[in-house]
Amino acid sequence: MMTEKEQSRQGSTFIGTANHGFGQHAQEEIRRLFEAGTQFRHIIPAEVFIFTVQEEKEAVIHKLLHNEPMFLRHMQPVDVELDWDGSMETLQQFIGRELKLESGLKAAVQIRKTEQVGSDISTTEYKRAVDDVLIKQWSIIPVAKDADIIVSIFLTPDKAYLGVSKPEHNLSDWSGGAIRFRKEEGQVSRAKFKLLEAERAFGLDFQQYRSALDIGAAPGGWTSLLLERGMKVTAVDPAKLDSGLLRHPKLTFLQKNAGEVKFQPQSFDLLVCDMSWSPRQMAKLVKGLLYSLQTGGTAIITVKLMHKKPFQAVRELVEDLSPDLALQKGKQLFHNREELTVFLIRT
Ligand SMILES: C[S@@+](CC[C@H](N)C(=O)[O-])C[C@H]1O[C@@H](n2cnc3c(N)ncnc32)[C@H](O)[C@@H]1O
């Protein structure tokens, strides 16, 4: 039995996941948060990594939740690490032996694996086999949503990493933070998923807003979501909006450059901007329109990461938009590509 002192000296281990190509940025943010001695190992280069911090599990979770890194999409604890021979039986024995669960809980088992593990057994089959053990041994109720606990298992060809956590401690309750929305028939653009994800990631409820300005709106994915949430929407873009949207009674479409439009002061309580442009030029255009956003109003803006210097890009954007807009949170969403999304409030 290890003493508490020995345990804390040993630290705690997690698996972190970022969008592909941004793993090193997530690591940089974690390194800045914790004292020297944090160790990293890749599982999937530039995307999934193991990190060990010289602090206890609860303290690490607390710090990461209260200083949420922009590029860390998901984290899961590694409570046990097993040398694994790749067989289902070993995995089942391992789970039965190593896990200690309260009985009767609702549990979501989330399995991920590297490509090298092979595809003869699917993650669904692994999940079913693990569910069977949890049901037999602890009368667990397997669920996909609203779980009491998440049992995370990451499989590589020779290791199985196992951790148990509360869903809210993983940054996302989706496996690996890979949140999926169903594509609707006639959906205008995939960009709509970005705004749907931003609504959740920033804890917003778009139904509470009345009037939105959408800058760089075409073809209209974001506009369509704002209209669905019941807002009056003013969409600005020199390019055409999807023809299906144009008849909407709550839509005003200005087919113009954002530098050419004028509004009444304080007309909007939400401003969104998804222009694929250099962040500094975009900031200039947005700044020129901020008089139209009410004090206390919300801004959601996509920031293009042009030269792979994301921290600098966000710093410059925040400087350019201050003091009129105050940054609340920045996050690289699962649906962001070479970009991230920021949430700001009009001061
Ligand atoms: C990535 S798309 C926006 C996608 C949109 N959010 C959706 O959900 O369908 C970027 C848009 O910004 C527009 N844009 C670029 N420069 C602009 C400017 N100066 N003023 C207004 N719109 C601009 C482009 O025409 C383009 O339609």
mmCIF file with all atom_site columns, C-alpha atoms in Angstrom, residues 145-300:
data_model
loop_
_atom_site.group_PDB
_atom_site.id
_atom_site.type_symbol
_atom_site.label_atom_id
_atom_site.label_alt_id
_atom_site.label_comp_id
_atom_site.label_asym_id
_atom_site.label_entity_id
_atom_site.label_seq_id
_atom_site.pdbx_PDB_ins_code
_atom_site.Cartn_x
_atom_site.Cartn_y
_atom_site.Cartn_z
_atom_site.occupancy
_atom_site.B_iso_or_equiv
_atom_site.pdbx_formal_charge
_atom_site.auth_seq_id
_atom_site.auth_comp_id
_atom_site.auth_asym_id
_atom_site.auth_atom_id
_atom_site.pdbx_PDB_model_num
ATOM 1   C CA . LYS A 1 145 ? -25.654 10.142 -22.152 1.00 0.00 ? 145 LYS A CA 1
ATOM 2   C CA . ASP A 1 146 ? -26.159 11.496 -18.623 1.00 0.00 ? 146 ASP A CA 1
ATOM 3   C CA . ALA A 1 147 ? -23.747 8.998  -17.117 1.00 0.00 ? 147 ALA A CA 1
ATOM 4   C CA . ASP A 1 148 ? -22.637 9.128  -13.465 1.00 0.00 ? 148 ASP A CA 1
ATOM 5   C CA . ILE A 1 149 ? -19.177 8.020  -14.527 1.00 0.00 ? 149 ILE A CA 1
ATOM 6   C CA . ILE A 1 150 ? -17.185 7.605  -17.697 1.00 0.00 ? 150 ILE A CA 1
ATOM 7   C CA . VAL A 1 151 ? -14.929 4.576  -17.987 1.00 0.00 ? 151 VAL A CA 1
ATOM 8   C CA . SER A 1 152 ? -12.271 5.566  -20.518 1.00 0.00 ? 152 SER A CA 1
ATOM 9   C CA . ILE A 1 153 ? -10.089 2.959  -22.138 1.00 0.00 ? 153 ILE A CA 1
ATOM 10  C CA . PHE A 1 154 ? -7.340  3.785  -24.613 1.00 0.00 ? 154 PHE A CA 1
ATOM 11  C CA . LEU A 1 155 ? -5.792  0.839  -26.426 1.00 0.00 ? 155 LEU A CA 1
ATOM 12  C CA . THR A 1 156 ? -2.411  0.748  -28.151 1.00 0.00 ? 156 THR A CA 1
ATOM 13  C CA . PRO A 1 157 ? -0.817  -2.456 -29.513 1.00 0.00 ? 157 PRO A CA 1
ATOM 14  C CA . ASP A 1 158 ? 0.913   -3.210 -26.201 1.00 0.00 ? 158 ASP A CA 1
ATOM 15  C CA . LYS A 1 159 ? -0.806  -1.069 -23.557 1.00 0.00 ? 159 LYS A CA 1
ATOM 16  C CA . ALA A 1 160 ? -4.288  -0.487 -22.221 1.00 0.00 ? 160 ALA A CA 1
ATOM 17  C CA . TYR A 1 161 ? -4.846  2.749  -20.299 1.00 0.00 ? 161 TYR A CA 1
ATOM 18  C CA . LEU A 1 162 ? -7.823  2.823  -17.998 1.00 0.00 ? 162 LEU A CA 1
ATOM 19  C CA . GLY A 1 163 ? -9.401  5.688  -16.081 1.00 0.00 ? 163 GLY A CA 1
ATOM 20  C CA . VAL A 1 164 ? -12.663 6.498  -14.339 1.00 0.00 ? 164 VAL A CA 1
ATOM 21  C CA . SER A 1 165 ? -13.995 10.051 -14.067 1.00 0.00 ? 165 SER A CA 1
ATOM 22  C CA . LYS A 1 166 ? -17.102 12.169 -13.797 1.00 0.00 ? 166 LYS A CA 1
ATOM 23  C CA . PRO A 1 167 ? -18.234 13.338 -17.254 1.00 0.00 ? 167 PRO A CA 1
ATOM 24  C CA . GLU A 1 168 ? -17.697 17.020 -16.392 1.00 0.00 ? 168 GLU A CA 1
ATOM 25  C CA . HIS A 1 169 ? -14.070 16.290 -15.523 1.00 0.00 ? 169 HIS A CA 1
ATOM 26  C CA . ASN A 1 170 ? -13.153 15.244 -19.070 1.00 0.00 ? 170 ASN A CA 1
ATOM 27  C CA . LEU A 1 171 ? -13.746 18.724 -20.637 1.00 0.00 ? 171 LEU A CA 1
ATOM 28  C CA . SER A 1 172 ? -16.201 16.978 -22.958 1.00 0.00 ? 172 SER A CA 1
ATOM 29  C CA . ASP A 1 173 ? -18.484 14.014 -22.298 1.00 0.00 ? 173 ASP A CA 1
ATOM 30  C CA . TRP A 1 174 ? -17.949 12.830 -25.887 1.00 0.00 ? 174 TRP A CA 1
ATOM 31  C CA . SER A 1 175 ? -15.308 10.184 -26.448 1.00 0.00 ? 175 SER A CA 1
ATOM 32  C CA . GLY A 1 176 ? -12.090 12.097 -27.155 1.00 0.00 ? 176 GLY A CA 1
ATOM 33  C CA . GLY A 1 177 ? -14.149 15.314 -27.314 1.00 0.00 ? 177 GLY A CA 1
ATOM 34  C CA . ALA A 1 178 ? -15.236 14.350 -30.842 1.00 0.00 ? 178 ALA A CA 1
ATOM 35  C CA . ILE A 1 179 ? -18.712 15.840 -30.651 1.00 0.00 ? 179 ILE A CA 1
ATOM 36  C CA . ARG A 1 180 ? -20.979 14.822 -33.547 1.00 0.00 ? 180 ARG A CA 1
ATOM 37  C CA . PHE A 1 181 ? -24.098 16.576 -34.720 1.00 0.00 ? 181 PHE A CA 1
ATOM 38  C CA . ARG A 1 182 ? -26.517 14.957 -37.124 1.00 0.00 ? 182 ARG A CA 1
ATOM 39  C CA . LYS A 1 183 ? -26.381 16.444 -40.611 1.00 0.00 ? 183 LYS A CA 1
ATOM 40  C CA . GLU A 1 184 ? -29.841 17.674 -41.523 1.00 0.00 ? 184 GLU A CA 1
ATOM 41  C CA . GLU A 1 185 ? -31.450 17.420 -44.896 1.00 0.00 ? 185 GLU A CA 1
ATOM 42  C CA . GLY A 1 186 ? -30.866 20.652 -46.806 1.00 0.00 ? 186 GLY A CA 1
ATOM 43  C CA . GLN A 1 187 ? -28.258 21.881 -44.292 1.00 0.00 ? 187 GLN A CA 1
ATOM 44  C CA . VAL A 1 188 ? -26.670 24.977 -45.819 1.00 0.00 ? 188 VAL A CA 1
ATOM 45  C CA . SER A 1 189 ? -23.074 24.390 -44.712 1.00 0.00 ? 189 SER A CA 1
ATOM 46  C CA . ARG A 1 190 ? -20.943 22.283 -42.396 1.00 0.00 ? 190 ARG A CA 1
ATOM 47  C CA . ALA A 1 191 ? -19.902 25.548 -40.747 1.00 0.00 ? 191 ALA A CA 1
ATOM 48  C CA . LYS A 1 192 ? -23.187 25.359 -38.836 1.00 0.00 ? 192 LYS A CA 1
ATOM 49  C CA . PHE A 1 193 ? -21.629 22.633 -36.640 1.00 0.00 ? 193 PHE A CA 1
ATOM 50  C CA . LYS A 1 194 ? -19.000 25.132 -35.448 1.00 0.00 ? 194 LYS A CA 1
ATOM 51  C CA . LEU A 1 195 ? -21.611 27.497 -34.058 1.00 0.00 ? 195 LEU A CA 1
ATOM 52  C CA . LEU A 1 196 ? -23.644 24.635 -32.566 1.00 0.00 ? 196 LEU A CA 1
ATOM 53  C CA . GLU A 1 197 ? -20.509 23.439 -30.807 1.00 0.00 ? 197 GLU A CA 1
ATOM 54  C CA . ALA A 1 198 ? -19.604 26.986 -29.680 1.00 0.00 ? 198 ALA A CA 1
ATOM 55  C CA . GLU A 1 199 ? -23.056 27.365 -28.120 1.00 0.00 ? 199 GLU A CA 1
ATOM 56  C CA . ARG A 1 200 ? -22.327 24.334 -25.920 1.00 0.00 ? 200 ARG A CA 1
ATOM 57  C CA . ALA A 1 201 ? -18.634 24.950 -25.307 1.00 0.00 ? 201 ALA A CA 1
ATOM 58  C CA . PHE A 1 202 ? -19.294 28.484 -24.038 1.00 0.00 ? 202 PHE A CA 1
ATOM 59  C CA . GLY A 1 203 ? -22.432 27.532 -22.089 1.00 0.00 ? 203 GLY A CA 1
ATOM 60  C CA . LEU A 1 204 ? -24.654 29.885 -24.108 1.00 0.00 ? 204 LEU A CA 1
ATOM 61  C CA . ASP A 1 205 ? -28.351 29.589 -24.861 1.00 0.00 ? 205 ASP A CA 1
ATOM 62  C CA . PHE A 1 206 ? -29.036 31.281 -28.179 1.00 0.00 ? 206 PHE A CA 1
ATOM 63  C CA . GLN A 1 207 ? -32.785 31.228 -27.486 1.00 0.00 ? 207 GLN A CA 1
ATOM 64  C CA . GLN A 1 208 ? -32.157 34.048 -24.981 1.00 0.00 ? 208 GLN A CA 1
ATOM 65  C CA . TYR A 1 209 ? -30.942 36.438 -27.709 1.00 0.00 ? 209 TYR A CA 1
ATOM 66  C CA . ARG A 1 210 ? -33.174 38.628 -29.836 1.00 0.00 ? 210 ARG A CA 1
ATOM 67  C CA . SER A 1 211 ? -31.179 40.205 -32.610 1.00 0.00 ? 211 SER A CA 1
ATOM 68  C CA . ALA A 1 212 ? -27.964 39.006 -34.250 1.00 0.00 ? 212 ALA A CA 1
ATOM 69  C CA . LEU A 1 213 ? -25.463 40.417 -36.711 1.00 0.00 ? 213 LEU A CA 1
ATOM 70  C CA . ASP A 1 214 ? -23.691 37.729 -38.786 1.00 0.00 ? 214 ASP A CA 1
ATOM 71  C CA . ILE A 1 215 ? -20.566 39.104 -40.508 1.00 0.00 ? 215 ILE A CA 1
ATOM 72  C CA . GLY A 1 216 ? -19.228 36.937 -43.340 1.00 0.00 ? 216 GLY A CA 1
ATOM 73  C CA . ALA A 1 217 ? -22.457 34.958 -43.348 1.00 0.00 ? 217 ALA A CA 1
ATOM 74  C CA . ALA A 1 218 ? -22.502 33.150 -46.717 1.00 0.00 ? 218 ALA A CA 1
ATOM 75  C CA . PRO A 1 219 ? -23.602 30.553 -47.595 1.00 0.00 ? 219 PRO A CA 1
ATOM 76  C CA . GLY A 1 220 ? -25.609 30.832 -44.367 1.00 0.00 ? 220 GLY A CA 1
ATOM 77  C CA . GLY A 1 221 ? -25.032 27.915 -41.969 1.00 0.00 ? 221 GLY A CA 1
ATOM 78  C CA . TRP A 1 222 ? -24.629 30.191 -38.932 1.00 0.00 ? 222 TRP A CA 1
ATOM 79  C CA . THR A 1 223 ? -27.471 32.450 -40.060 1.00 0.00 ? 223 THR A CA 1
ATOM 80  C CA . SER A 1 224 ? -29.772 29.433 -40.379 1.00 0.00 ? 224 SER A CA 1
ATOM 81  C CA . LEU A 1 225 ? -28.985 28.336 -36.794 1.00 0.00 ? 225 LEU A CA 1
ATOM 82  C CA . LEU A 1 226 ? -29.593 31.840 -35.406 1.00 0.00 ? 226 LEU A CA 1
ATOM 83  C CA . LEU A 1 227 ? -32.927 31.996 -37.238 1.00 0.00 ? 227 LEU A CA 1
ATOM 84  C CA . GLU A 1 228 ? -33.857 28.552 -35.884 1.00 0.00 ? 228 GLU A CA 1
ATOM 85  C CA . ARG A 1 229 ? -33.166 29.850 -32.377 1.00 0.00 ? 229 ARG A CA 1
ATOM 86  C CA . GLY A 1 230 ? -35.771 32.558 -32.990 1.00 0.00 ? 230 GLY A CA 1
ATOM 87  C CA . MET A 1 231 ? -33.545 35.632 -33.499 1.00 0.00 ? 231 MET A CA 1
ATOM 88  C CA . LYS A 1 232 ? -33.902 38.430 -35.984 1.00 0.00 ? 232 LYS A CA 1
ATOM 89  C CA . VAL A 1 233 ? -30.742 38.137 -38.100 1.00 0.00 ? 233 VAL A CA 1
ATOM 90  C CA . THR A 1 234 ? -28.865 40.683 -40.195 1.00 0.00 ? 234 THR A CA 1
ATOM 91  C CA . ALA A 1 235 ? -26.453 38.806 -42.458 1.00 0.00 ? 235 ALA A CA 1
ATOM 92  C CA . VAL A 1 236 ? -23.620 40.623 -44.238 1.00 0.00 ? 236 VAL A CA 1
ATOM 93  C CA . ASP A 1 237 ? -21.560 39.100 -47.028 1.00 0.00 ? 237 ASP A CA 1
ATOM 94  C CA . PRO A 1 238 ? -20.599 40.141 -50.572 1.00 0.00 ? 238 PRO A CA 1
ATOM 95  C CA . ALA A 1 239 ? -21.208 36.505 -51.564 1.00 0.00 ? 239 ALA A CA 1
ATOM 96  C CA . LYS A 1 240 ? -24.703 35.045 -51.991 1.00 0.00 ? 240 LYS A CA 1
ATOM 97  C CA . LEU A 1 241 ? -26.666 33.502 -49.180 1.00 0.00 ? 241 LEU A CA 1
ATOM 98  C CA . ASP A 1 242 ? -28.353 30.163 -49.795 1.00 0.00 ? 242 ASP A CA 1
ATOM 99  C CA . SER A 1 243 ? -31.563 30.880 -51.712 1.00 0.00 ? 243 SER A CA 1
ATOM 100 C CA . GLY A 1 244 ? -33.645 28.782 -49.266 1.00 0.00 ? 244 GLY A CA 1
ATOM 101 C CA . LEU A 1 245 ? -32.876 31.282 -46.488 1.00 0.00 ? 245 LEU A CA 1
ATOM 102 C CA . LEU A 1 246 ? -33.708 34.476 -48.336 1.00 0.00 ? 246 LEU A CA 1
ATOM 103 C CA . ARG A 1 247 ? -37.453 34.238 -47.846 1.00 0.00 ? 247 ARG A CA 1
ATOM 104 C CA . HIS A 1 248 ? -37.182 33.971 -44.061 1.00 0.00 ? 248 HIS A CA 1
ATOM 105 C CA . PRO A 1 249 ? -39.264 36.780 -42.499 1.00 0.00 ? 249 PRO A CA 1
ATOM 106 C CA . LYS A 1 250 ? -36.716 37.465 -39.734 1.00 0.00 ? 250 LYS A CA 1
ATOM 107 C CA . LEU A 1 251 ? -33.723 37.770 -42.067 1.00 0.00 ? 251 LEU A CA 1
ATOM 108 C CA . THR A 1 252 ? -32.205 40.944 -43.478 1.00 0.00 ? 252 THR A CA 1
ATOM 109 C CA . PHE A 1 253 ? -29.477 40.190 -46.002 1.00 0.00 ? 253 PHE A CA 1
ATOM 110 C CA . LEU A 1 254 ? -27.004 42.894 -46.998 1.00 0.00 ? 254 LEU A CA 1
ATOM 111 C CA . GLN A 1 255 ? -24.952 41.657 -49.932 1.00 0.00 ? 255 GLN A CA 1
ATOM 112 C CA . LYS A 1 256 ? -22.030 43.916 -49.120 1.00 0.00 ? 256 LYS A CA 1
ATOM 113 C CA . ASN A 1 257 ? -18.539 44.077 -47.697 1.00 0.00 ? 257 ASN A CA 1
ATOM 114 C CA . ALA A 1 258 ? -18.571 44.476 -43.902 1.00 0.00 ? 258 ALA A CA 1
ATOM 115 C CA . GLY A 1 259 ? -16.667 47.756 -44.313 1.00 0.00 ? 259 GLY A CA 1
ATOM 116 C CA . GLU A 1 260 ? -19.603 49.305 -46.225 1.00 0.00 ? 260 GLU A CA 1
ATOM 117 C CA . VAL A 1 261 ? -22.516 48.710 -43.851 1.00 0.00 ? 261 VAL A CA 1
ATOM 118 C CA . LYS A 1 262 ? -24.021 50.976 -41.159 1.00 0.00 ? 262 LYS A CA 1
ATOM 119 C CA . PHE A 1 263 ? -26.492 50.249 -38.345 1.00 0.00 ? 263 PHE A CA 1
ATOM 120 C CA . GLN A 1 264 ? -28.261 52.009 -35.502 1.00 0.00 ? 264 GLN A CA 1
ATOM 121 C CA . PRO A 1 265 ? -26.155 52.029 -32.318 1.00 0.00 ? 265 PRO A CA 1
ATOM 122 C CA . GLN A 1 266 ? -26.798 49.130 -29.902 1.00 0.00 ? 266 GLN A CA 1
ATOM 123 C CA . SER A 1 267 ? -29.048 47.285 -32.389 1.00 0.00 ? 267 SER A CA 1
ATOM 124 C CA . PHE A 1 268 ? -27.789 43.760 -31.674 1.00 0.00 ? 268 PHE A CA 1
ATOM 125 C CA . ASP A 1 269 ? -27.290 41.597 -28.603 1.00 0.00 ? 269 ASP A CA 1
ATOM 126 C CA . LEU A 1 270 ? -25.227 39.015 -30.506 1.00 0.00 ? 270 LEU A CA 1
ATOM 127 C CA . LEU A 1 271 ? -22.478 39.499 -33.074 1.00 0.00 ? 271 LEU A CA 1
ATOM 128 C CA . VAL A 1 272 ? -20.976 36.513 -34.865 1.00 0.00 ? 272 VAL A CA 1
ATOM 129 C CA . CYS A 1 273 ? -18.154 36.538 -37.383 1.00 0.00 ? 273 CYS A CA 1
ATOM 130 C CA . ASP A 1 274 ? -16.792 33.586 -39.318 1.00 0.00 ? 274 ASP A CA 1
ATOM 131 C CA . MET A 1 275 ? -14.720 35.322 -41.986 1.00 0.00 ? 275 MET A CA 1
ATOM 132 C CA . SER A 1 276 ? -11.776 33.268 -43.219 1.00 0.00 ? 276 SER A CA 1
ATOM 133 C CA . TRP A 1 277 ? -9.469  36.234 -43.168 1.00 0.00 ? 277 TRP A CA 1
ATOM 134 C CA . SER A 1 278 ? -6.296  37.444 -41.560 1.00 0.00 ? 278 SER A CA 1
ATOM 135 C CA . PRO A 1 279 ? -7.257  37.991 -37.888 1.00 0.00 ? 279 PRO A CA 1
ATOM 136 C CA . ARG A 1 280 ? -5.944  41.564 -37.773 1.00 0.00 ? 280 ARG A CA 1
ATOM 137 C CA . GLN A 1 281 ? -7.928  42.699 -40.832 1.00 0.00 ? 281 GLN A CA 1
ATOM 138 C CA . MET A 1 282 ? -10.993 40.872 -39.522 1.00 0.00 ? 282 MET A CA 1
ATOM 139 C CA . ALA A 1 283 ? -10.547 42.581 -36.127 1.00 0.00 ? 283 ALA A CA 1
ATOM 140 C CA . LYS A 1 284 ? -10.462 45.987 -37.840 1.00 0.00 ? 284 LYS A CA 1
ATOM 141 C CA . LEU A 1 285 ? -13.763 45.302 -39.601 1.00 0.00 ? 285 LEU A CA 1
ATOM 142 C CA . VAL A 1 286 ? -15.397 43.944 -36.431 1.00 0.00 ? 286 VAL A CA 1
ATOM 143 C CA . LYS A 1 287 ? -14.124 46.866 -34.372 1.00 0.00 ? 287 LYS A CA 1
ATOM 144 C CA . GLY A 1 288 ? -15.704 49.268 -36.863 1.00 0.00 ? 288 GLY A CA 1
ATOM 145 C CA . LEU A 1 289 ? -19.102 47.658 -36.224 1.00 0.00 ? 289 LEU A CA 1
ATOM 146 C CA . LEU A 1 290 ? -18.963 47.291 -32.431 1.00 0.00 ? 290 LEU A CA 1
ATOM 147 C CA . TYR A 1 291 ? -21.047 50.439 -31.848 1.00 0.00 ? 291 TYR A CA 1
ATOM 148 C CA . SER A 1 292 ? -23.996 48.326 -33.048 1.00 0.00 ? 292 SER A CA 1
ATOM 149 C CA . LEU A 1 293 ? -23.545 45.691 -30.306 1.00 0.00 ? 293 LEU A CA 1
ATOM 150 C CA . GLN A 1 294 ? -25.298 46.385 -27.010 1.00 0.00 ? 294 GLN A CA 1
ATOM 151 C CA . THR A 1 295 ? -23.272 46.747 -23.814 1.00 0.00 ? 295 THR A CA 1
ATOM 152 C CA . GLY A 1 296 ? -23.097 43.272 -22.269 1.00 0.00 ? 296 GLY A CA 1
ATOM 153 C CA . GLY A 1 297 ? -23.781 41.720 -25.699 1.00 0.00 ? 297 GLY A CA 1
ATOM 154 C CA . THR A 1 298 ? -21.998 38.581 -26.861 1.00 0.00 ? 298 THR A CA 1
ATOM 155 C CA . ALA A 1 299 ? -19.504 38.156 -29.700 1.00 0.00 ? 299 ALA A CA 1
ATOM 156 C CA . ILE A 1 300 ? -18.499 34.791 -31.154 1.00 0.00 ? 300 ILE A CA 1
#
